[in-house]
Tab-separated table of C-alpha atoms in Angstrom:
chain	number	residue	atom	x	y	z
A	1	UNK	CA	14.341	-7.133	1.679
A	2	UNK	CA	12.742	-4.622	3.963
A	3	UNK	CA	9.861	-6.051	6.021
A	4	UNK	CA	7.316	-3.874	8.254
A	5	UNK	CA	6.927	-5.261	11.509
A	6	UNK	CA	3.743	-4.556	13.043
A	7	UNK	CA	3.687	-5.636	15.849
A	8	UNK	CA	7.652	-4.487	17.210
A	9	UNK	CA	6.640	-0.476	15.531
A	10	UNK	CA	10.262	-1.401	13.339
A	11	UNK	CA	11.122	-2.083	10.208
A	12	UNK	CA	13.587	-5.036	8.874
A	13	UNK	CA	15.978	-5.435	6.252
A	14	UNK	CA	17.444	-8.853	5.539
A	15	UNK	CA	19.788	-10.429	2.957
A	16	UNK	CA	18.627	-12.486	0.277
A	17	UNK	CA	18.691	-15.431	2.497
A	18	UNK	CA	16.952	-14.135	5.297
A	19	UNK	CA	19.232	-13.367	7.859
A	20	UNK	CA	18.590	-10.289	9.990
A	21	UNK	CA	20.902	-7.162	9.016
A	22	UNK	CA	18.958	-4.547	10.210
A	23	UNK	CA	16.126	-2.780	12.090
A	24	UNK	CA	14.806	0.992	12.287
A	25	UNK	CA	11.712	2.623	14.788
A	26	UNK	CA	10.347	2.886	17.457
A	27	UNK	CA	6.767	3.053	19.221
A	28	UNK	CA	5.828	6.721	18.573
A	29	UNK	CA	3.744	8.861	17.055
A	30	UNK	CA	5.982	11.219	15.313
A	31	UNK	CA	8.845	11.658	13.094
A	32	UNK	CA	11.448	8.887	12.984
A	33	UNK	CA	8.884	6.785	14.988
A	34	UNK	CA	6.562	4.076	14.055
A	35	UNK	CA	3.278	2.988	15.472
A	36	UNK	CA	2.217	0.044	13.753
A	37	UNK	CA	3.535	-0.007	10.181
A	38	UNK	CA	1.335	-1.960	7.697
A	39	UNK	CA	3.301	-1.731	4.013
A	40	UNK	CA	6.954	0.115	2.587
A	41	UNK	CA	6.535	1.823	-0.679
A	42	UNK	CA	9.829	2.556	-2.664
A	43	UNK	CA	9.672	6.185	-3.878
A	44	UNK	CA	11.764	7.252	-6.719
A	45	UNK	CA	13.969	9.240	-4.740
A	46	UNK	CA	14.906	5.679	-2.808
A	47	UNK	CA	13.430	6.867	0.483
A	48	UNK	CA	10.060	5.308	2.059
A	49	UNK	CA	6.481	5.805	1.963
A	50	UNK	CA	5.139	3.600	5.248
A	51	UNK	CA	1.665	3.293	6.249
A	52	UNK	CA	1.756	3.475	9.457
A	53	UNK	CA	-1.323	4.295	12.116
A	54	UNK	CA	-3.144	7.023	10.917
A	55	UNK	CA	-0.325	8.381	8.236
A	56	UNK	CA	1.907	7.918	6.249
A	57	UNK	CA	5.870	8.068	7.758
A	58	UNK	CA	8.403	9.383	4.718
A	59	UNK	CA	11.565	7.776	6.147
A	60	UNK	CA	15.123	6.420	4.504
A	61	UNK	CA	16.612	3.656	4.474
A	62	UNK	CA	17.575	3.658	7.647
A	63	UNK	CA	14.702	5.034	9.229
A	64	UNK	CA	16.078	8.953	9.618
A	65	UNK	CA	12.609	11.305	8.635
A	66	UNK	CA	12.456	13.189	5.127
A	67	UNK	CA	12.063	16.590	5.336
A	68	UNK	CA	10.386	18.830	4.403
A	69	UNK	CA	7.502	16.436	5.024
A	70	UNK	CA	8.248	13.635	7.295
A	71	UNK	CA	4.207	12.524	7.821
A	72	UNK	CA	1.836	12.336	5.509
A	73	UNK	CA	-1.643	13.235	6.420
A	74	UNK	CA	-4.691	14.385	5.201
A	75	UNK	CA	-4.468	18.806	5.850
A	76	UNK	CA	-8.004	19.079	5.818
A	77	UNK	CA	-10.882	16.793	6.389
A	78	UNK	CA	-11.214	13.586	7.888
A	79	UNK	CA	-7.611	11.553	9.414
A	80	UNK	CA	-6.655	8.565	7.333
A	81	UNK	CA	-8.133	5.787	9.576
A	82	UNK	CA	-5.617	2.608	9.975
A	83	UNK	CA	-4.514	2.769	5.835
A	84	UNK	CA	-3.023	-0.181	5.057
A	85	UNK	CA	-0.652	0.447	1.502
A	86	UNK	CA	0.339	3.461	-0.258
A	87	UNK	CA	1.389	4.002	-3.749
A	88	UNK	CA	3.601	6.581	-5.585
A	89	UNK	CA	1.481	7.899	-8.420
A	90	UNK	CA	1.892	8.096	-12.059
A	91	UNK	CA	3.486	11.724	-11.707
A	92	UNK	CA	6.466	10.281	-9.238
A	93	UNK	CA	5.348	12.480	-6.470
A	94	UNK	CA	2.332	12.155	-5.070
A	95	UNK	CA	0.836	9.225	-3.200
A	96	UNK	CA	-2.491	7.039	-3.383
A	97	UNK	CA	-3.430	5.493	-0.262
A	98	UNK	CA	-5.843	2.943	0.808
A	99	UNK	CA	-7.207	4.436	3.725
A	100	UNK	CA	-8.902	1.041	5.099
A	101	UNK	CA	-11.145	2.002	8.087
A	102	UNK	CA	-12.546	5.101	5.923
A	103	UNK	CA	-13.774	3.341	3.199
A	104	UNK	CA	-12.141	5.502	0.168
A	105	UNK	CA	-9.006	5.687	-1.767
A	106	UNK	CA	-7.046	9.317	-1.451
A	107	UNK	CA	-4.805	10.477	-3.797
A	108	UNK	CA	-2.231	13.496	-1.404
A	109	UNK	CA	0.547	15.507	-2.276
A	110	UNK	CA	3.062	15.180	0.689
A	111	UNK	CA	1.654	17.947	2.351
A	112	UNK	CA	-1.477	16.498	3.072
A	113	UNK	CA	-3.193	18.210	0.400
A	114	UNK	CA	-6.305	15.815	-0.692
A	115	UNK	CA	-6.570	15.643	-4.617
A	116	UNK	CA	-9.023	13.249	-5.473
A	117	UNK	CA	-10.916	10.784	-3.341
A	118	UNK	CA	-13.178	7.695	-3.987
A	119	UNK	CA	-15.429	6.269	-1.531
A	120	UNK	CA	-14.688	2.363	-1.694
A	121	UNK	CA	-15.542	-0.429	0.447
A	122	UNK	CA	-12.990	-1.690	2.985
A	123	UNK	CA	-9.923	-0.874	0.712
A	124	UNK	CA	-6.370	-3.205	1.853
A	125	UNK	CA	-4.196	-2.800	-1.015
A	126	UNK	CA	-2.543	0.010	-3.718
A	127	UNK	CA	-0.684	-0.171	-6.970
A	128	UNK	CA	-0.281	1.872	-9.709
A	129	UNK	CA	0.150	0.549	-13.136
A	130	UNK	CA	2.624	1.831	-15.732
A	131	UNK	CA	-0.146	3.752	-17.402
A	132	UNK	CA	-1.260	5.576	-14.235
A	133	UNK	CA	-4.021	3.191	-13.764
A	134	UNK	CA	-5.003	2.560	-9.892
A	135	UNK	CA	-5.811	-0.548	-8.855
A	136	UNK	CA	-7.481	-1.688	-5.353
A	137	UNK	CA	-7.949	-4.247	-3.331
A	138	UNK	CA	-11.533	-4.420	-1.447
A	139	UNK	CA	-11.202	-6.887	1.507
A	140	UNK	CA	-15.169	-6.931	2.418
A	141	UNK	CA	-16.141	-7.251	-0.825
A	142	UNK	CA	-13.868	-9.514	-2.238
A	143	UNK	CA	-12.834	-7.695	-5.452
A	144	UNK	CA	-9.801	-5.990	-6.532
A	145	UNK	CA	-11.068	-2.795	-9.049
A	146	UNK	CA	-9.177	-0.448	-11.427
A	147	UNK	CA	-9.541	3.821	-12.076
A	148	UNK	CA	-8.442	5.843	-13.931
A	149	UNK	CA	-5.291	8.125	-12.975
A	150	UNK	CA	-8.096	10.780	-11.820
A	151	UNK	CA	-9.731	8.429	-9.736
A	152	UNK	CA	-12.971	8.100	-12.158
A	153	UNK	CA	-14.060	3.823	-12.172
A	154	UNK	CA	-13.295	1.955	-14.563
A	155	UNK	CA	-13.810	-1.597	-13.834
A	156	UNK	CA	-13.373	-4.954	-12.338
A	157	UNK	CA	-10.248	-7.170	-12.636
A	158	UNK	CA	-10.712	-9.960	-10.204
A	159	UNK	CA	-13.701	-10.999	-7.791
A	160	UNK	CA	-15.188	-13.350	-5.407
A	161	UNK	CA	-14.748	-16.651	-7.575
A	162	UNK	CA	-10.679	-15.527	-7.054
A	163	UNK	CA	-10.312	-13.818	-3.963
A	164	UNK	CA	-11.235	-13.964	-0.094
A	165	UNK	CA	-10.454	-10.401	1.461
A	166	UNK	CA	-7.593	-9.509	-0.556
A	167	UNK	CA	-4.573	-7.155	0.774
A	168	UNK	CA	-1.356	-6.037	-0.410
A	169	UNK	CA	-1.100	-5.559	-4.381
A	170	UNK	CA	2.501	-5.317	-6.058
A	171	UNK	CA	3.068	-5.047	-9.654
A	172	UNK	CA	6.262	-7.202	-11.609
A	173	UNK	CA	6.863	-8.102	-15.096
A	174	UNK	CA	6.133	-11.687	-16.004
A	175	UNK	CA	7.494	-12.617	-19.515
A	176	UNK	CA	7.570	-9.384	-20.889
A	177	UNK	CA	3.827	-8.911	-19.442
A	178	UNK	CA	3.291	-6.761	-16.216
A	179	UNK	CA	1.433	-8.540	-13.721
A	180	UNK	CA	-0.595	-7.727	-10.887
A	181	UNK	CA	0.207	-9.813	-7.455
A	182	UNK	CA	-2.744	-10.368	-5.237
A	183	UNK	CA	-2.193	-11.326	-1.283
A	184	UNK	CA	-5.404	-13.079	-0.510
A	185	UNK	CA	-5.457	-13.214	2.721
A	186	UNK	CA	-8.290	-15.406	3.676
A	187	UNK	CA	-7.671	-17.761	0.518
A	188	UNK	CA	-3.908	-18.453	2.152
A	189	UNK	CA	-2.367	-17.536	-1.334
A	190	UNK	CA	-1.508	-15.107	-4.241
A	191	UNK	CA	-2.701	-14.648	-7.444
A	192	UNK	CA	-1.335	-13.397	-10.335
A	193	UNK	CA	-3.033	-12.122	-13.072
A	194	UNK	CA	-2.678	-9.726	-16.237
A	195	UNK	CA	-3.630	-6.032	-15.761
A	196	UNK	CA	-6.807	-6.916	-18.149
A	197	UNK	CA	-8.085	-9.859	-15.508
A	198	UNK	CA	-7.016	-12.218	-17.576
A	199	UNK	CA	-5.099	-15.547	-17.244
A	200	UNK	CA	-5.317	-15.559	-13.087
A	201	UNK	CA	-3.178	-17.777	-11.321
A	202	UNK	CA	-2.492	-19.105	-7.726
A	203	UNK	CA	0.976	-19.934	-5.849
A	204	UNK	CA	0.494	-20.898	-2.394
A	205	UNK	CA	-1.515	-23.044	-0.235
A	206	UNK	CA	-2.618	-22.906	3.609
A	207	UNK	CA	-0.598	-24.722	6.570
């Protein structure tokens, strides 16, 4: 389990029973560094996709920087502002990011090369479905949505009545069935629910 550690600019790995095996970065701004990492995506090549300050850090395993492209940032236009999860795209290459503080979802090759982009409302959270689908988590307004693989809308699968500022997504198979995890931050809990909205359920309660 590899854990981004905000706060210490490191990642963690530990075993399956949570001891500490590992650790990788360090408080910097460039390659092999980490400011204040938010969320790890596995790419298919095994290496990492962190959101870190205002990019994206490419790293391995053990926190050595991927050439040829060891940040990811926007090449023209606006920075990414704080984004807080990534996701590898339907084509296994390219990355959609929730770039939080700027209020839209971008879709980048590695290079920082912007292919689409969708103005959205406080976006926290990423995943992309087996069918290229992206969904997103909208903190402010309580809602997590769904586009297409070209970033055009095409709905709603949870809102307020489920969800108070929602966060990281993550996709897993439940029953044959894949599922879309919710962090919900202010509700202290996660839901689960099919990719359709339907049949939404909670784990977790508040201390």
């Amino acid at each position: 389990l590899y854990v981004s550690d905000f706060f210490t600019h490191r990642v963690q790995r530990f075993d399956p029973s949570g001891n500490a095996q590992a650790a990788f970065g360090a408080y910097g701004g460039r390659p092999g560094y980490l400011m204040f990492p938010r969320s790890i995506e596995v790419l298919n090549d095994r290496t990492f996709a962190i959101t870190d300050d205002n990019y994206v850090s490419v790293m391995t395993p053990t926190g050595e920087p991927v050439e040829p492209h060891p940040i990811v940032e926007v090449s023209t236009g606006p920075d990414l502002q704080r984004p807080k999860q990534a996701a590898l795209a339907i084509d296994g290459d390219t990355l959609w990011v929730a770039d939080t503080l700027s209020d839209r979802l971008v879709h980048l090759r590695r290079d920082g090369t912007v292919l689409h982009q969708v103005a959205v409302d406080t976006p926290a959270g990423v995943a992309v479905g087996p069918d290229g689908r992206v969904y997103v988590a909208l903190a402010r307004a309580r809602q997590v949505l769904v586009f297409a693989p070209d970033g055009t809308p095409v709905g709603e699968v949870l809102g307020p009545d489920w969800l108070d500022r929602p966060q990281g997504l993550s996709l897993g198979e439940v029953a044959g069935r894949t599922r879309l995890r919710v962090a919900d931050n202010q509700g202290d809990r996660v839901v689960v629910v099919a990719l359709d909205g339907s049949d939404p359920a909670t784990f977790g309660a508040g201390v």
